[in-house]
PDB file of C-alpha atoms in Angstrom:
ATOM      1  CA  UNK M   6      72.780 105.651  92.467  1.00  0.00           C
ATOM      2  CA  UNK M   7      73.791 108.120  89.474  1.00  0.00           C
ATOM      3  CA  UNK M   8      72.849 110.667  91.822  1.00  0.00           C
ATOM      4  CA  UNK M   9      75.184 110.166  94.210  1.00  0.00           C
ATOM      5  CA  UNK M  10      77.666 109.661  91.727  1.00  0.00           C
ATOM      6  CA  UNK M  11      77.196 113.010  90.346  1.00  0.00           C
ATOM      7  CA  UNK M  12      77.368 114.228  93.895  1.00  0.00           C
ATOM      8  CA  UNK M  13      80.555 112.673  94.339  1.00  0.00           C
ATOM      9  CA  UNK M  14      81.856 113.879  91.441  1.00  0.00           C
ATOM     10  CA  UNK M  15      80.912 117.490  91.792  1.00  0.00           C
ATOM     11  CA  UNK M  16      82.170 117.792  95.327  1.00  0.00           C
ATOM     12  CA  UNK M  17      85.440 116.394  93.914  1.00  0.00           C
ATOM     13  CA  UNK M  18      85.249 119.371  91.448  1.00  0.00           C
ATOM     14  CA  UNK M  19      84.360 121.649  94.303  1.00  0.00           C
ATOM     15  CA  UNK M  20      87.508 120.626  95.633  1.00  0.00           C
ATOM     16  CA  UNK M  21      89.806 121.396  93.123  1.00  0.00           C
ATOM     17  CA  UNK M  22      88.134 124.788  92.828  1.00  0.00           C
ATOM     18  CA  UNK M  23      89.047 125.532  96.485  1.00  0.00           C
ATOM     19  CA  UNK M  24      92.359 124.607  95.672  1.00  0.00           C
ATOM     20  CA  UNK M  25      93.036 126.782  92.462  1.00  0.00           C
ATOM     21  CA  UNK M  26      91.517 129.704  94.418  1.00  0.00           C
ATOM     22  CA  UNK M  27      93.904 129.324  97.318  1.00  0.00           C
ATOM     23  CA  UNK M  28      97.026 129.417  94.902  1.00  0.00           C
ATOM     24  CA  UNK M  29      95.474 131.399  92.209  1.00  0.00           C
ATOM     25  CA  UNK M  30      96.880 134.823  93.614  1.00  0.00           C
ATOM     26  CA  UNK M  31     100.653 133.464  93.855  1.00  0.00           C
ATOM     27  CA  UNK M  32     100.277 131.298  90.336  1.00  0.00           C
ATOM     28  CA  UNK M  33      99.301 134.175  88.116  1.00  0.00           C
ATOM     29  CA  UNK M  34     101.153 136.385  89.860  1.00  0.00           C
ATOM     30  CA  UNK M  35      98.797 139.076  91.358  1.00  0.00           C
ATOM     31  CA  UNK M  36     100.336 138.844  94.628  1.00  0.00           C
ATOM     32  CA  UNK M  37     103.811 140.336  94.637  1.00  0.00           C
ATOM     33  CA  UNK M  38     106.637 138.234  95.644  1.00  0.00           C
ATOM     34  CA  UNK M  39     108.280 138.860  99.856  1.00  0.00           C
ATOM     35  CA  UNK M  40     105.222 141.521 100.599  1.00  0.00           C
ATOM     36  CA  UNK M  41     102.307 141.163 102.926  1.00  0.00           C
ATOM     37  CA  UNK M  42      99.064 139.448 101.298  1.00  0.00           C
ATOM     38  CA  UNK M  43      97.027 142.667  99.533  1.00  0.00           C
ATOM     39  CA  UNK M  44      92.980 142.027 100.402  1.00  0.00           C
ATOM     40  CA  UNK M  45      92.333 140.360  97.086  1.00  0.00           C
ATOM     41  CA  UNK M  46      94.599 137.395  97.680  1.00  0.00           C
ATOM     42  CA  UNK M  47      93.918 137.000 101.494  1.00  0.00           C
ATOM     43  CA  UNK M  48      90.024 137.291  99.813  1.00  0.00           C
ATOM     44  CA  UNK M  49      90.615 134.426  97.380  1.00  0.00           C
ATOM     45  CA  UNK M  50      92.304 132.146  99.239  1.00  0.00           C
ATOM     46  CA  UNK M  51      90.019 132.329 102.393  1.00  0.00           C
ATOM     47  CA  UNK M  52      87.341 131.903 100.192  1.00  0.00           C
ATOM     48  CA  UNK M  53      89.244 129.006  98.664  1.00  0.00           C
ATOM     49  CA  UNK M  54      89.382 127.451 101.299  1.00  0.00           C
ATOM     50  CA  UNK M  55      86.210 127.352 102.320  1.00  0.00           C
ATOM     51  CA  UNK M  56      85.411 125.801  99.220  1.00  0.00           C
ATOM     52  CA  UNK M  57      87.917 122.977  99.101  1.00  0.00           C
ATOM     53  CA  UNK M  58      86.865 122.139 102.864  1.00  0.00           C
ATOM     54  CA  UNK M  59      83.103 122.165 101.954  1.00  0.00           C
ATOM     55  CA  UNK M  60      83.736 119.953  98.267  1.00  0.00           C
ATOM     56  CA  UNK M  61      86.103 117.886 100.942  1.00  0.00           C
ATOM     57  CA  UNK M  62      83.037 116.780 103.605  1.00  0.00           C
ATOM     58  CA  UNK M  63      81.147 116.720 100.254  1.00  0.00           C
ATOM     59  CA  UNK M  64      82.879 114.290  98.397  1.00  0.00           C
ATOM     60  CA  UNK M  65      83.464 112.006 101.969  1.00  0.00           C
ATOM     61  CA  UNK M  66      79.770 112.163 102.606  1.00  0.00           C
ATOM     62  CA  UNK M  67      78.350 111.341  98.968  1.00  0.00           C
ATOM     63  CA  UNK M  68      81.602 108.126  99.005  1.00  0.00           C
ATOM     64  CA  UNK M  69      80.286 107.301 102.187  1.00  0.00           C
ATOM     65  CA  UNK M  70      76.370 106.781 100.714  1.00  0.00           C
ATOM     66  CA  UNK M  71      77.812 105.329  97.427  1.00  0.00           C
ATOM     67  CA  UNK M  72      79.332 102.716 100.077  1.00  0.00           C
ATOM     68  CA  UNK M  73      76.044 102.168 101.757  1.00  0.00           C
ATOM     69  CA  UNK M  74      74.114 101.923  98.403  1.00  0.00           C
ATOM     70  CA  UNK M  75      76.415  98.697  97.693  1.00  0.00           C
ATOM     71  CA  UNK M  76      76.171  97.444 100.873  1.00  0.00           C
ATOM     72  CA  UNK M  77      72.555  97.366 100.726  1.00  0.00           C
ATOM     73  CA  UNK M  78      72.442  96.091  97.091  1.00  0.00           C
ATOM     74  CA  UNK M  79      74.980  93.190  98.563  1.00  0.00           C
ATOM     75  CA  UNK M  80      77.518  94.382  95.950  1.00  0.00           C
ATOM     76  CA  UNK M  81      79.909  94.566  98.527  1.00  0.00           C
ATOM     77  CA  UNK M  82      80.514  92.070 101.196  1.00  0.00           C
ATOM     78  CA  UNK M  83      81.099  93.706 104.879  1.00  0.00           C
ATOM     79  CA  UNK M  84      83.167  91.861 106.788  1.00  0.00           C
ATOM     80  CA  UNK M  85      82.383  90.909 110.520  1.00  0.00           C
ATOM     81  CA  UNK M  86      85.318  91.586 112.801  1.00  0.00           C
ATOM     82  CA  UNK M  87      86.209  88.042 114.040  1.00  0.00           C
ATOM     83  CA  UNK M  88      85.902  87.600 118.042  1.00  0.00           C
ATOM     84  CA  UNK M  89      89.121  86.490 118.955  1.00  0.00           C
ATOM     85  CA  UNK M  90      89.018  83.464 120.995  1.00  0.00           C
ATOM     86  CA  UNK M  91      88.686  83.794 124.387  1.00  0.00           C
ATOM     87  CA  UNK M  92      92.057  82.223 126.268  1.00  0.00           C
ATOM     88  CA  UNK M  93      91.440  78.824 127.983  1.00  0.00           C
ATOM     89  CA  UNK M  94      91.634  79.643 131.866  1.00  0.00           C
ATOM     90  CA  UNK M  95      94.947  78.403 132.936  1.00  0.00           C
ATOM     91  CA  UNK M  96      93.947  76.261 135.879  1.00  0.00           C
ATOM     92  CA  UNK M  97      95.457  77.659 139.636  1.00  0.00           C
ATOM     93  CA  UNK M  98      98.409  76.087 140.962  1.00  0.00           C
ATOM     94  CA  UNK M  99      97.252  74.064 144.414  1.00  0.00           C
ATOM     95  CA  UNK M 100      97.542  76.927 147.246  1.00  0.00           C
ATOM     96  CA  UNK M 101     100.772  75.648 149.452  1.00  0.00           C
ATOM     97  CA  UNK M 102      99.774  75.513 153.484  1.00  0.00           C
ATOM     98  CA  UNK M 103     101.809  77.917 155.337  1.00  0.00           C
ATOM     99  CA  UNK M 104     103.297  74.874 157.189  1.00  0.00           C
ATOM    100  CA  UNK M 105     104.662  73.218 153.917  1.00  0.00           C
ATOM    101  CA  UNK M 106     105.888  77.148 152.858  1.00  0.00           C
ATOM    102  CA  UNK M 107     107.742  77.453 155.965  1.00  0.00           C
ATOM    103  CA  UNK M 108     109.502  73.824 155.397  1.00  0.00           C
ATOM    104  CA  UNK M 109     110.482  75.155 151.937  1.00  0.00           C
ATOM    105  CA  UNK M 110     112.024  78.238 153.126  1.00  0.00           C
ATOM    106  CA  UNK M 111     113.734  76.819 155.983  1.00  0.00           C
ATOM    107  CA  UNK M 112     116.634  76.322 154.350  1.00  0.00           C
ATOM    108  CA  UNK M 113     117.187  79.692 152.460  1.00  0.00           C
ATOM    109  CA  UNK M 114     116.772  81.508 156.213  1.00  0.00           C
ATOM    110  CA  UNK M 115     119.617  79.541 157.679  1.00  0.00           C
ATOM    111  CA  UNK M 116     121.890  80.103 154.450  1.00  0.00           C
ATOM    112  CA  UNK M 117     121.055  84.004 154.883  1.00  0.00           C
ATOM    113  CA  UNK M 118     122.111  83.490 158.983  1.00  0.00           C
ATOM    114  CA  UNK M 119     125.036  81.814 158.172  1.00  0.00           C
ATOM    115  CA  UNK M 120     126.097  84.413 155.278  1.00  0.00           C
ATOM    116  CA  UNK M 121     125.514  87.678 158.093  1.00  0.00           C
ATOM    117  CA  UNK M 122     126.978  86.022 160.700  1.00  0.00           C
ATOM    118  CA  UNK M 123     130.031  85.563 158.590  1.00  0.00           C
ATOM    119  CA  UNK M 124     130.079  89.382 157.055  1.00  0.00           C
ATOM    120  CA  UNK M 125     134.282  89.273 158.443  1.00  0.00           C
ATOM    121  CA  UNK M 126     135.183  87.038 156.408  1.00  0.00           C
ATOM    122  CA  UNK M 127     135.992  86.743 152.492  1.00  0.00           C
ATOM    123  CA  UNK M 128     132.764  86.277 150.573  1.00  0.00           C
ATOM    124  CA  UNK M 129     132.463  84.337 147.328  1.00  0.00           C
ATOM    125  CA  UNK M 130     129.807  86.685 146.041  1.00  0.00           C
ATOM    126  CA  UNK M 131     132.426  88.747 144.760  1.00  0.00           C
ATOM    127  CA  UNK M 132     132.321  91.433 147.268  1.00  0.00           C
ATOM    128  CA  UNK M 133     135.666  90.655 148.424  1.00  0.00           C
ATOM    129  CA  UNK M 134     138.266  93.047 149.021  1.00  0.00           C
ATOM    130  CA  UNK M 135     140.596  93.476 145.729  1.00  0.00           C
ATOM    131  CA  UNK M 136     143.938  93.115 148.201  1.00  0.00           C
ATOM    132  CA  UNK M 137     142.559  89.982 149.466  1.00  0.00           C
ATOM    133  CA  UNK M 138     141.736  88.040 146.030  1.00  0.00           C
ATOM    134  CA  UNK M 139     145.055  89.246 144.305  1.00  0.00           C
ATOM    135  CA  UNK M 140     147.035  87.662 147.516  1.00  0.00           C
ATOM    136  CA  UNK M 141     144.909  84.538 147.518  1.00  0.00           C
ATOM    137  CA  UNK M 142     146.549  83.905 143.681  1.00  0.00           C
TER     138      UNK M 142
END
């Protein structure tokens, strides 16, 4: 266990090496100021970089072990994802015959013939003409 958290600690220190490479050049002021990158700086902070990203997977993989380690010592309690319930079926509403479906609509058909057999007329679905409604005031 000390192991890894020496590890942990020295890719965390890798890190922060990366990173004072990569701004080394423009803290100390080797690089000059509005010119293009001379090969020492665009050296040091590539190699910077490198570095930091290698102290980064580092550092996640020895946290990740540490993690394990406690796990497995029961140190740290994983928690099970809880299954969510599973939704009572809603039972099916009772399939209407096409007979009683008919009967229902029966109505709404002859309301719809009456309504286009009477397109001259004034409707009372607002669709009126404006002349018409201000004369019927």
């Amino acid at each position: 266990m000390i192991r890894k958290f020496v590890g942990a600690v020295a890719a965390t220190l890798a890190v922060l090496a990366g990173l004072w490479l990569m701004i080394a050049p423009f803290a100390l002021g080797t690089q000059p100021e509005d010119a293009d990158w001379t090969n020492t700086t665009q050296s040091e902070f590539f190699t910077g970089l490198g570095v930091a990203v290698a102290g980064l997977i580092g550092a996640i993989c020895f946290a990740l072990a540490i993690y394990e380690e406690l796990v497995v010592r029961g140190l740290v309690a994983v928690r099970q994802r809880q299954a969510e319930p599973e939704p009572e079926p809603v039972p099916a509403a009772p399939q209407a015959s096409s007979a009683e479906l008919a009967s229902l609509l029966a109505p709404l058909v002859e309301a719809l013939r009456e309504d286009m057999n009477n397109s001259g007329e004034h409707r009372r679905n607002g669709k009126a003409p404006l002349v018409g409604v201000e004369d019927n005031r």
